[in-house]
mmCIF file of C-alpha atoms in Angstrom:
data_model
loop_
_atom_site.group_PDB
_atom_site.id
_atom_site.type_symbol
_atom_site.label_atom_id
_atom_site.label_comp_id
_atom_site.label_asym_id
_atom_site.label_seq_id
_atom_site.Cartn_x
_atom_site.Cartn_y
_atom_site.Cartn_z
ATOM 1 C CA MET A 69 0.000 0.000 0.000
ATOM 2 C CA ASP A 70 1.201 3.488 -0.776
ATOM 3 C CA ASN A 71 0.044 4.734 2.604
ATOM 4 C CA PRO A 72 2.823 6.723 4.301
ATOM 5 C CA TYR A 73 1.660 5.630 7.747
ATOM 6 C CA ILE A 74 2.020 1.994 6.742
ATOM 7 C CA ARG A 75 5.476 2.641 5.278
ATOM 8 C CA LEU A 76 6.404 4.359 8.533
ATOM 9 C CA THR A 77 5.106 1.404 10.547
ATOM 10 C CA HIS A 78 7.397 -0.908 8.575
ATOM 11 C CA GLU A 79 10.333 1.432 9.237
ATOM 12 C CA PHE A 80 9.528 1.490 12.960
ATOM 13 C CA ASN A 81 9.452 -2.312 12.902
ATOM 14 C CA ASP A 82 12.665 -2.794 10.959
ATOM 15 C CA GLY A 83 14.390 -5.813 12.548
ATOM 16 C CA ARG A 84 11.791 -6.377 15.282
ATOM 17 C CA LEU A 85 8.249 -5.488 16.256
ATOM 18 C CA ARG A 86 8.199 -2.118 18.034
ATOM 19 C CA ALA A 87 5.056 -0.361 16.830
ATOM 20 C CA ILE A 88 1.453 -1.408 16.299
ATOM 21 C CA LEU A 89 -0.933 0.823 14.358
ATOM 22 C CA ALA A 90 -3.948 1.954 16.342
ATOM 23 C CA SER A 91 -7.057 4.095 16.077
ATOM 24 C CA GLY A 92 -7.679 5.971 12.799
ATOM 25 C CA GLN A 93 -5.308 4.096 10.497
ATOM 26 C CA ALA A 94 -6.297 0.768 12.087
ATOM 27 C CA VAL A 95 -9.890 1.679 11.216
ATOM 28 C CA VAL A 96 -8.730 2.128 7.599
ATOM 29 C CA LEU A 97 -6.935 -1.227 7.559
ATOM 30 C CA TYR A 98 -10.060 -2.910 8.927
ATOM 31 C CA ARG A 99 -11.846 -1.160 6.031
ATOM 32 C CA LEU A 100 -14.380 0.477 8.281
ATOM 33 C CA ALA A 101 -13.967 4.164 7.494
ATOM 34 C CA ILE A 102 -11.475 6.786 6.396
ATOM 35 C CA MET A 103 -11.652 9.362 9.117
ATOM 36 C CA SER A 104 -8.207 10.387 10.351
ATOM 37 C CA LYS A 105 -5.371 12.418 8.873
ATOM 38 C CA ASP A 106 -2.994 11.260 11.579
ATOM 39 C CA GLY A 107 -1.138 8.085 12.437
ATOM 40 C CA ASP A 108 -1.050 6.720 15.925
ATOM 41 C CA TRP A 109 0.851 3.834 17.296
ATOM 42 C CA ILE A 110 1.239 1.806 20.435
ATOM 43 C CA LEU A 111 4.959 1.445 21.023
ATOM 44 C CA ARG A 112 6.747 -1.315 22.873
ATOM 45 C CA GLU A 113 7.623 0.057 26.276
ATOM 46 C CA GLU A 114 11.364 -0.380 25.883
ATOM 47 C CA ALA A 115 14.127 2.223 25.519
ATOM 48 C CA GLU A 116 15.437 0.545 22.355
ATOM 49 C CA ALA A 117 12.045 0.869 20.677
ATOM 50 C CA LEU A 118 11.807 4.583 21.449
ATOM 51 C CA THR A 119 15.386 5.233 20.323
ATOM 52 C CA HIS A 120 14.680 3.482 17.028
ATOM 53 C CA VAL A 121 11.452 5.430 16.476
ATOM 54 C CA ILE A 122 13.176 8.767 17.167
ATOM 55 C CA ALA A 123 15.997 7.872 14.749
ATOM 56 C CA THR A 124 13.450 6.882 12.099
ATOM 57 C CA LEU A 125 11.506 10.117 12.513
ATOM 58 C CA ALA A 126 14.741 12.137 12.472
ATOM 59 C CA ARG A 127 15.454 10.768 8.986
ATOM 60 C CA HIS A 128 12.087 12.158 7.888
ATOM 61 C CA GLY A 129 12.875 15.581 9.363
ATOM 62 C CA ALA A 130 10.189 15.275 12.042
ATOM 63 C CA ARG A 131 9.753 17.795 14.823
ATOM 64 C CA TYR A 132 8.102 17.575 18.203
ATOM 65 C CA ARG A 133 4.599 18.961 18.662
ATOM 66 C CA TYR A 134 3.351 19.883 22.095
ATOM 67 C CA GLY A 135 3.244 16.691 24.142
ATOM 68 C CA ALA A 136 5.346 14.505 26.374
ATOM 69 C CA PRO A 137 8.857 13.477 25.319
ATOM 70 C CA LEU A 138 9.128 10.098 23.651
ATOM 71 C CA ASP A 139 10.585 8.736 26.871
ATOM 72 C CA LEU A 140 9.572 5.838 29.100
ATOM 73 C CA ARG A 141 9.347 7.989 32.229
ATOM 74 C CA TRP A 142 6.241 9.708 30.875
ATOM 75 C CA LEU A 143 4.850 7.148 28.438
ATOM 76 C CA ALA A 144 4.761 4.473 31.152
ATOM 77 C CA HIS A 145 2.295 6.688 33.015
ATOM 78 C CA GLY A 146 -0.073 7.079 30.091
ATOM 79 C CA TRP A 147 1.247 10.320 28.565
ATOM 80 C CA SER A 148 1.281 10.676 24.780
ATOM 81 C CA ALA A 149 4.078 11.992 22.520
ATOM 82 C CA HIS A 150 3.364 13.840 19.254
ATOM 83 C CA LEU A 151 5.582 14.582 16.267
ATOM 84 C CA GLU A 152 4.968 15.666 12.704
ATOM 85 C CA PHE A 153 6.697 16.175 9.388
ATOM 86 C CA ASN A 154 5.806 17.066 5.818
ATOM 87 C CA GLU A 155 6.420 14.716 2.931
ATOM 88 C CA GLY A 156 5.112 14.631 -0.614
ATOM 89 C CA GLY A 157 2.796 17.563 0.039
ATOM 90 C CA LEU A 158 1.227 15.833 3.039
ATOM 91 C CA ARG A 159 1.393 16.796 6.684
ATOM 92 C CA LEU A 160 2.014 13.559 8.544
ATOM 93 C CA ARG A 161 1.285 13.519 12.254
ATOM 94 C CA CYS A 162 2.618 10.758 14.441
ATOM 95 C CA ASP A 163 1.081 10.141 17.856
ATOM 96 C CA PHE A 164 2.493 7.613 20.312
ATOM 97 C CA VAL A 165 1.552 5.903 23.547
ATOM 98 C CA THR A 166 2.833 2.784 25.249
ATOM 99 C CA ARG A 167 -0.195 2.506 27.556
ATOM 100 C CA PRO A 168 -3.363 2.937 25.541
ATOM 101 C CA PRO A 169 -6.315 3.959 27.706
ATOM 102 C CA ARG A 170 -8.657 1.267 29.008
ATOM 103 C CA VAL A 171 -6.453 -1.593 27.771
ATOM 104 C CA GLU A 172 -5.539 -4.011 30.551
ATOM 105 C CA PRO A 173 -1.844 -4.993 30.912
ATOM 106 C CA GLU A 174 -2.687 -8.624 30.174
ATOM 107 C CA THR A 175 -4.450 -7.638 26.944
ATOM 108 C CA LEU A 176 -1.502 -5.459 25.975
ATOM 109 C CA ARG A 177 0.928 -8.341 26.538
ATOM 110 C CA ALA A 178 -1.242 -10.584 24.355
ATOM 111 C CA LEU A 179 -1.263 -7.899 21.656
ATOM 112 C CA TRP A 180 2.537 -7.777 21.548
ATOM 113 C CA ALA A 181 2.698 -11.577 21.479
ATOM 114 C CA ALA A 182 0.355 -11.792 18.485
ATOM 115 C CA PRO A 183 -0.630 -8.532 16.783
ATOM 116 C CA VAL A 184 -3.183 -8.703 14.003
ATOM 117 C CA GLN A 185 -1.404 -8.659 10.656
ATOM 118 C CA LYS A 186 -3.035 -6.532 7.998
ATOM 119 C CA GLU A 187 -0.868 -4.506 5.593
ATOM 120 C CA ALA A 188 0.984 -3.664 8.844
ATOM 121 C CA PRO A 189 0.602 -4.844 12.456
ATOM 122 C CA VAL A 190 -2.620 -3.414 13.911
ATOM 123 C CA VAL A 191 -4.438 -3.617 17.203
ATOM 124 C CA SER A 192 -7.100 -6.294 17.600
ATOM 125 C CA LEU A 193 -10.779 -5.378 17.208
ATOM 126 C CA PRO A 194 -11.501 -5.385 21.000
ATOM 127 C CA VAL A 195 -8.418 -3.221 21.701
ATOM 128 C CA LEU A 196 -9.468 -0.828 18.934
ATOM 129 C CA ALA A 197 -12.956 -0.673 20.450
ATOM 130 C CA GLU A 198 -11.493 0.168 23.874
ATOM 131 C CA ILE A 199 -9.292 2.895 22.374
ATOM 132 C CA LYS A 200 -12.368 4.307 20.639
ATOM 133 C CA LYS A 201 -14.259 4.779 23.927
ATOM 134 C CA THR A 202 -13.391 8.467 23.765
ATOM 135 C CA ASN A 203 -15.443 11.580 24.431
ATOM 136 C CA ARG A 204 -16.323 11.921 20.716
ATOM 137 C CA GLU A 205 -19.734 10.781 19.523
ATOM 138 C CA LYS A 206 -18.424 9.574 16.156
ATOM 139 C CA ASP A 207 -16.168 6.979 17.783
ATOM 140 C CA TYR A 208 -19.176 5.104 19.158
ATOM 141 C CA ALA A 209 -20.462 4.614 15.606
ATOM 142 C CA VAL A 210 -17.111 3.002 14.807
ATOM 143 C CA ILE A 211 -17.380 0.744 17.872
ATOM 144 C CA GLY A 212 -20.847 -0.291 16.699
ATOM 145 C CA GLU A 213 -19.474 -1.387 13.341
ATOM 146 C CA LEU A 214 -16.344 -2.941 14.896
ATOM 147 C CA ALA A 215 -18.566 -5.148 17.052
ATOM 148 C CA ARG A 216 -20.167 -6.563 13.912
ATOM 149 C CA ARG A 217 -16.724 -7.631 12.669
ATOM 150 C CA MET A 218 -16.021 -9.628 15.857
ATOM 151 C CA ASP A 219 -16.551 -13.333 15.323
ATOM 152 C CA ASP A 220 -16.956 -14.190 19.016
ATOM 153 C CA PRO A 221 -20.522 -13.654 20.329
ATOM 154 C CA ARG A 222 -19.201 -12.735 23.787
ATOM 155 C CA LEU A 223 -17.097 -9.920 22.318
ATOM 156 C CA GLU A 224 -19.959 -8.811 20.102
ATOM 157 C CA LEU A 225 -22.189 -8.644 23.180
ATOM 158 C CA LEU A 226 -19.561 -6.642 25.056
ATOM 159 C CA TYR A 227 -19.127 -4.036 22.319
ATOM 160 C CA SER A 228 -22.319 -3.861 20.251
ATOM 161 C CA ARG A 229 -24.020 -0.445 20.086
ATOM 162 C CA SER A 230 -27.177 -1.786 18.463
ATOM 163 C CA ALA A 231 -30.263 -2.704 20.516
ATOM 164 C CA ARG A 232 -31.464 -4.942 17.677
ATOM 165 C CA ASP A 233 -28.136 -6.789 17.492
ATOM 166 C CA LEU A 234 -27.980 -7.173 21.275
ATOM 167 C CA LYS A 235 -31.479 -8.672 21.471
ATOM 168 C CA ARG A 236 -30.670 -11.089 18.668
ATOM 169 C CA LEU A 237 -27.342 -12.094 20.231
ATOM 170 C CA ALA A 238 -28.967 -12.630 23.636
ATOM 171 C CA ALA A 239 -31.615 -14.853 22.042
ATOM 172 C CA GLU A 240 -28.990 -16.876 20.190
ATOM 173 C CA HIS A 241 -26.477 -17.083 23.067
ATOM 174 C CA PRO A 242 -28.395 -16.696 26.361
ATOM 175 C CA THR A 243 -25.705 -18.194 28.615
ATOM 176 C CA VAL A 244 -22.950 -16.118 27.043
ATOM 177 C CA ALA A 245 -25.070 -12.975 27.459
ATOM 178 C CA GLN A 246 -25.749 -13.788 31.112
ATOM 179 C CA GLU A 247 -22.042 -14.304 31.826
ATOM 180 C CA ALA A 248 -20.999 -11.182 29.918
ATOM 181 C CA ALA A 249 -23.455 -9.097 31.978
ATOM 182 C CA THR A 250 -20.910 -9.123 34.839
ATOM 183 C CA GLU A 251 -18.688 -6.990 32.576
ATOM 184 C CA ARG A 252 -21.435 -4.956 30.898
ATOM 185 C CA PRO A 253 -24.450 -4.361 33.156
ATOM 186 C CA LEU A 254 -26.899 -3.417 30.390
ATOM 187 C CA LEU A 255 -26.689 -6.977 29.103
ATOM 188 C CA ALA A 256 -28.771 -8.014 32.129
ATOM 189 C CA ARG A 257 -31.633 -5.873 30.756
ATOM 190 C CA LEU A 258 -31.907 -7.319 27.246
ATOM 191 C CA ARG A 259 -35.370 -8.776 27.915
ATOM 192 C CA GLU A 260 -36.703 -5.237 27.945
ATOM 193 C CA GLY A 261 -38.000 -3.473 24.834
ATOM 194 C CA ARG A 262 -35.800 -2.010 22.129
ATOM 195 C CA GLU A 263 -36.537 1.541 23.192
ATOM 196 C CA GLU A 264 -35.376 0.889 26.753
ATOM 197 C CA ILE A 265 -32.203 -0.828 25.533
ATOM 198 C CA GLU A 266 -31.504 2.149 23.278
ATOM 199 C CA ARG A 267 -31.935 4.446 26.274
ATOM 200 C CA LEU A 268 -29.479 2.300 28.257
ATOM 201 C CA LEU A 269 -27.004 2.382 25.354
ATOM 202 C CA ASP A 270 -27.210 6.182 25.316
ATOM 203 C CA LEU A 271 -26.653 6.332 29.074
ATOM 204 C CA GLU A 272 -23.720 3.950 28.797
ATOM 205 C CA ARG A 273 -22.150 6.029 25.999
ATOM 206 C CA ARG A 274 -22.499 9.256 27.959
ATOM 207 C CA ALA A 275 -20.970 7.648 31.056
ATOM 208 C CA LEU A 276 -18.009 6.406 28.991
ATOM 209 C CA MET A 277 -17.552 9.860 27.439
ATOM 210 C CA ARG A 278 -17.570 11.560 30.848
ATOM 211 C CA LYS A 279 -15.107 9.012 32.213
ATOM 212 C CA ASN A 280 -12.717 9.749 29.361
ATOM 213 C CA GLU A 281 -13.146 13.492 29.876
ATOM 214 C CA ASP A 282 -12.262 13.057 33.561
ATOM 215 C CA ARG A 283 -9.156 11.079 32.587
ATOM 216 C CA LEU A 284 -8.065 13.754 30.101
ATOM 217 C CA ASP A 285 -8.732 16.513 32.636
ATOM 218 C CA ARG A 286 -6.193 14.953 35.002
ATOM 219 C CA TYR A 287 -3.513 15.069 32.297
ATOM 220 C CA LEU A 288 -4.430 18.589 31.162
ATOM 221 C CA GLU A 289 -4.223 19.857 34.726
ATOM 222 C CA ALA A 290 -0.884 18.126 35.338
ATOM 223 C CA ALA A 291 0.472 19.588 32.071
ATOM 224 C CA ARG A 292 -0.317 23.243 32.922
ATOM 225 C CA PRO A 293 3.294 24.298 33.764
ATOM 226 C CA TRP A 294 4.533 22.422 30.684
ATOM 227 C CA GLY A 295 1.942 24.172 28.521
ATOM 228 C CA ALA A 296 2.936 27.563 29.908
ATOM 229 C CA GLU A 297 6.565 26.950 28.918
ATOM 230 C CA TRP A 298 5.796 25.401 25.526
ATOM 231 C CA PRO A 299 5.437 28.576 23.381
ATOM 232 C CA ARG A 300 9.003 29.545 24.331
ATOM 233 C CA LEU A 301 10.392 26.002 24.263
ATOM 234 C CA SER A 302 8.894 25.206 20.854
ATOM 235 C CA LYS A 303 10.826 28.137 19.353
ATOM 236 C CA GLU A 304 14.042 26.811 20.915
ATOM 237 C CA LEU A 305 13.365 23.303 19.557
ATOM 238 C CA ALA A 306 12.648 24.602 16.061
ATOM 239 C CA GLY A 307 16.326 25.172 15.381
ATOM 240 C CA GLN A 308 17.500 21.792 16.634
ATOM 241 C CA PRO A 309 17.809 18.412 14.896
ATOM 242 C CA LEU A 310 15.334 15.913 16.362
ATOM 243 C CA ALA A 311 17.888 13.997 18.463
ATOM 244 C CA GLU A 312 19.004 17.247 20.090
ATOM 245 C CA ALA A 313 15.438 18.516 20.430
ATOM 246 C CA HIS A 314 14.567 15.257 22.161
ATOM 247 C CA GLU A 315 17.324 15.764 24.730
ATOM 248 C CA THR A 316 16.124 19.327 25.325
ATOM 249 C CA MET A 317 12.541 18.082 25.739
ATOM 250 C CA VAL A 318 13.566 15.478 28.306
ATOM 251 C CA VAL A 319 15.587 17.965 30.398
ATOM 252 C CA LYS A 320 12.783 20.537 30.379
ATOM 253 C CA ALA A 321 10.014 17.999 30.954
ATOM 254 C CA ALA A 322 11.884 16.644 33.979
ATOM 255 C CA GLU A 323 11.431 20.122 35.499
ATOM 256 C CA LEU A 324 7.870 20.879 34.400
ATOM 257 C CA LEU A 325 5.900 17.768 33.432
ATOM 258 C CA PRO A 326 5.126 15.319 36.242
ATOM 259 C CA GLU A 327 5.667 11.700 35.248
ATOM 260 C CA LYS A 328 2.373 10.717 36.838
ATOM 261 C CA ALA A 329 -0.751 12.793 36.102
ATOM 262 C CA MET B 219 -35.804 -7.451 4.561
ATOM 263 C CA GLU B 220 -35.154 -6.956 8.274
ATOM 264 C CA ARG B 221 -34.058 -3.437 9.156
ATOM 265 C CA ARG B 222 -30.806 -3.001 11.099
ATOM 266 C CA ASP B 223 -29.205 -0.158 13.024
ATOM 267 C CA GLU B 224 -26.729 1.727 10.840
ATOM 268 C CA PHE B 225 -23.553 3.345 12.144
ATOM 269 C CA LEU B 226 -21.483 4.334 9.124
ATOM 270 C CA SER B 227 -22.135 5.663 5.634
ATOM 271 C CA GLU B 228 -22.619 3.482 2.557
ATOM 272 C CA GLU B 229 -19.260 4.745 1.248
ATOM 273 C CA ASP B 230 -17.555 3.565 4.424
ATOM 274 C CA LEU B 231 -19.308 0.218 4.400
ATOM 275 C CA ASP B 232 -18.264 -0.244 0.779
ATOM 276 C CA LEU B 233 -14.560 -0.101 1.716
ATOM 277 C CA VAL B 234 -14.599 -3.886 2.252
ATOM 278 C CA ASN B 235 -15.299 -4.326 -1.444
ATOM 279 C CA LEU B 236 -12.243 -2.366 -2.580
ATOM 280 C CA SER B 237 -9.036 -4.056 -3.626
ATOM 281 C CA VAL B 238 -5.847 -3.066 -1.784
ATOM 282 C CA GLU B 239 -4.946 -0.779 -4.701
ATOM 283 C CA GLU B 240 -8.395 0.835 -4.762
ATOM 284 C CA LEU B 241 -8.358 1.379 -0.988
ATOM 285 C CA ASP B 242 -4.891 2.882 -1.273
ATOM 286 C CA LEU B 243 -5.959 5.249 -4.048
ATOM 287 C CA TYR B 244 -9.124 6.287 -2.220
ATOM 288 C CA TRP B 245 -7.230 6.880 1.028
ATOM 289 C CA ARG B 246 -4.519 8.940 -0.749
ATOM 290 C CA LEU B 247 -7.166 11.060 -2.450
ATOM 291 C CA TRP B 248 -8.990 11.596 0.865
ATOM 292 C CA LEU B 249 -5.772 12.511 2.710
ATOM 293 C CA THR B 250 -4.676 14.877 -0.064
ATOM 294 C CA GLN B 251 -8.037 16.659 -0.009
ATOM 295 C CA ALA B 252 -7.981 16.759 3.789
ATOM 296 C CA GLN B 253 -4.764 18.812 3.721
ATOM 297 C CA ILE B 254 -6.984 21.814 3.064
ATOM 298 C CA THR B 255 -7.892 21.863 6.762
ATOM 299 C CA ASN B 256 -4.280 21.790 8.014
ATOM 300 C CA ASP B 257 -4.332 25.446 9.058
ATOM 301 C CA MET B 258 -7.609 24.992 10.867
ATOM 302 C CA ASP B 259 -6.460 22.014 12.902
ATOM 303 C CA ARG B 260 -2.807 23.000 13.378
ATOM 304 C CA ALA B 261 -3.282 23.346 17.144
ATOM 305 C CA ALA B 262 -5.688 20.433 17.579
ATOM 306 C CA TYR B 263 -5.087 16.866 18.721
ATOM 307 C CA SER B 264 -7.113 13.858 17.741
ATOM 308 C CA HIS B 265 -5.302 11.286 19.900
ATOM 309 C CA GLY B 266 -3.498 11.186 23.196
ATOM 310 C CA VAL B 267 -3.898 13.239 26.356
ATOM 311 C CA PHE B 268 -3.308 16.769 25.020
ATOM 312 C CA ASP B 269 -6.047 18.889 23.490
ATOM 313 C CA ARG B 270 -4.461 22.038 22.016
ATOM 314 C CA ASP B 271 -0.984 23.309 21.259
ATOM 315 C CA PRO B 272 -0.541 26.379 23.506
ATOM 316 C CA ALA B 273 1.940 27.892 21.039
ATOM 317 C CA PHE B 274 -1.067 28.801 18.874
ATOM 318 C CA SER B 275 -3.493 31.376 20.185
ATOM 319 C CA ASP B 276 -6.263 30.627 17.649
#
């Protein structure tokens, strides 16, 4: 594929697996929708992986955007790092985490052991659905369609956004639905009418959106001193090659950006 | 035919019918056209834990 984000993924993974495509470009590779201009990856939480990714991006002339340094001290606490460069008339944005939100450590380990192979390594459908539990309405439409691509009725029950689908699945797999209700409480109410299930789905979506907003608020609050310094720091970084800019970022972030939000 | 809840557009749902080359071409065209909004979203974030670049006042 002549997709620069896929080419970049292969460069990140030169010699060993270090980066797995997530979110918007994963949605493209699953052929669900084309909805993101940016690339985002889950990186292996190892210094070697980050060093390799920085070196790769340096070859493309990338620069840091506002964000955490691409350094384990911050990424291991859920911070995200953001870089961008221009190539072939396109602005390519590269967003990185090592701890995607809402993904359990055990699930993350399983992902690294066996990533889904499309044109590049991508997150599994359930991991993609968890990542998409954001505070944006449009992401819940994607989760609804992702659920239909899951071939395990338990997973489909856990992620479906359709009252019709949920009622059908519960009728076809009553025991599975009962067991899955411990993880998703609305599954215990599937004997009720479609309208009530739709109301519960709306409530569930709003609760998930608020939960994500609360999570982001913690990071935004913790990043205030870093944000206040950034307009000055970004000018300083602009004249530096990426490797040097990275060192500058790390030194400054150690002063102003708490590792734990 | 039984009605079902719809989440995405027909164009999106049709992506499964494209060959790798067709998907590639369609995605390139979309991304190229989407560059027109680069100035508008220069400070914005679509992933991660940051929301706006404070270096931009707009």
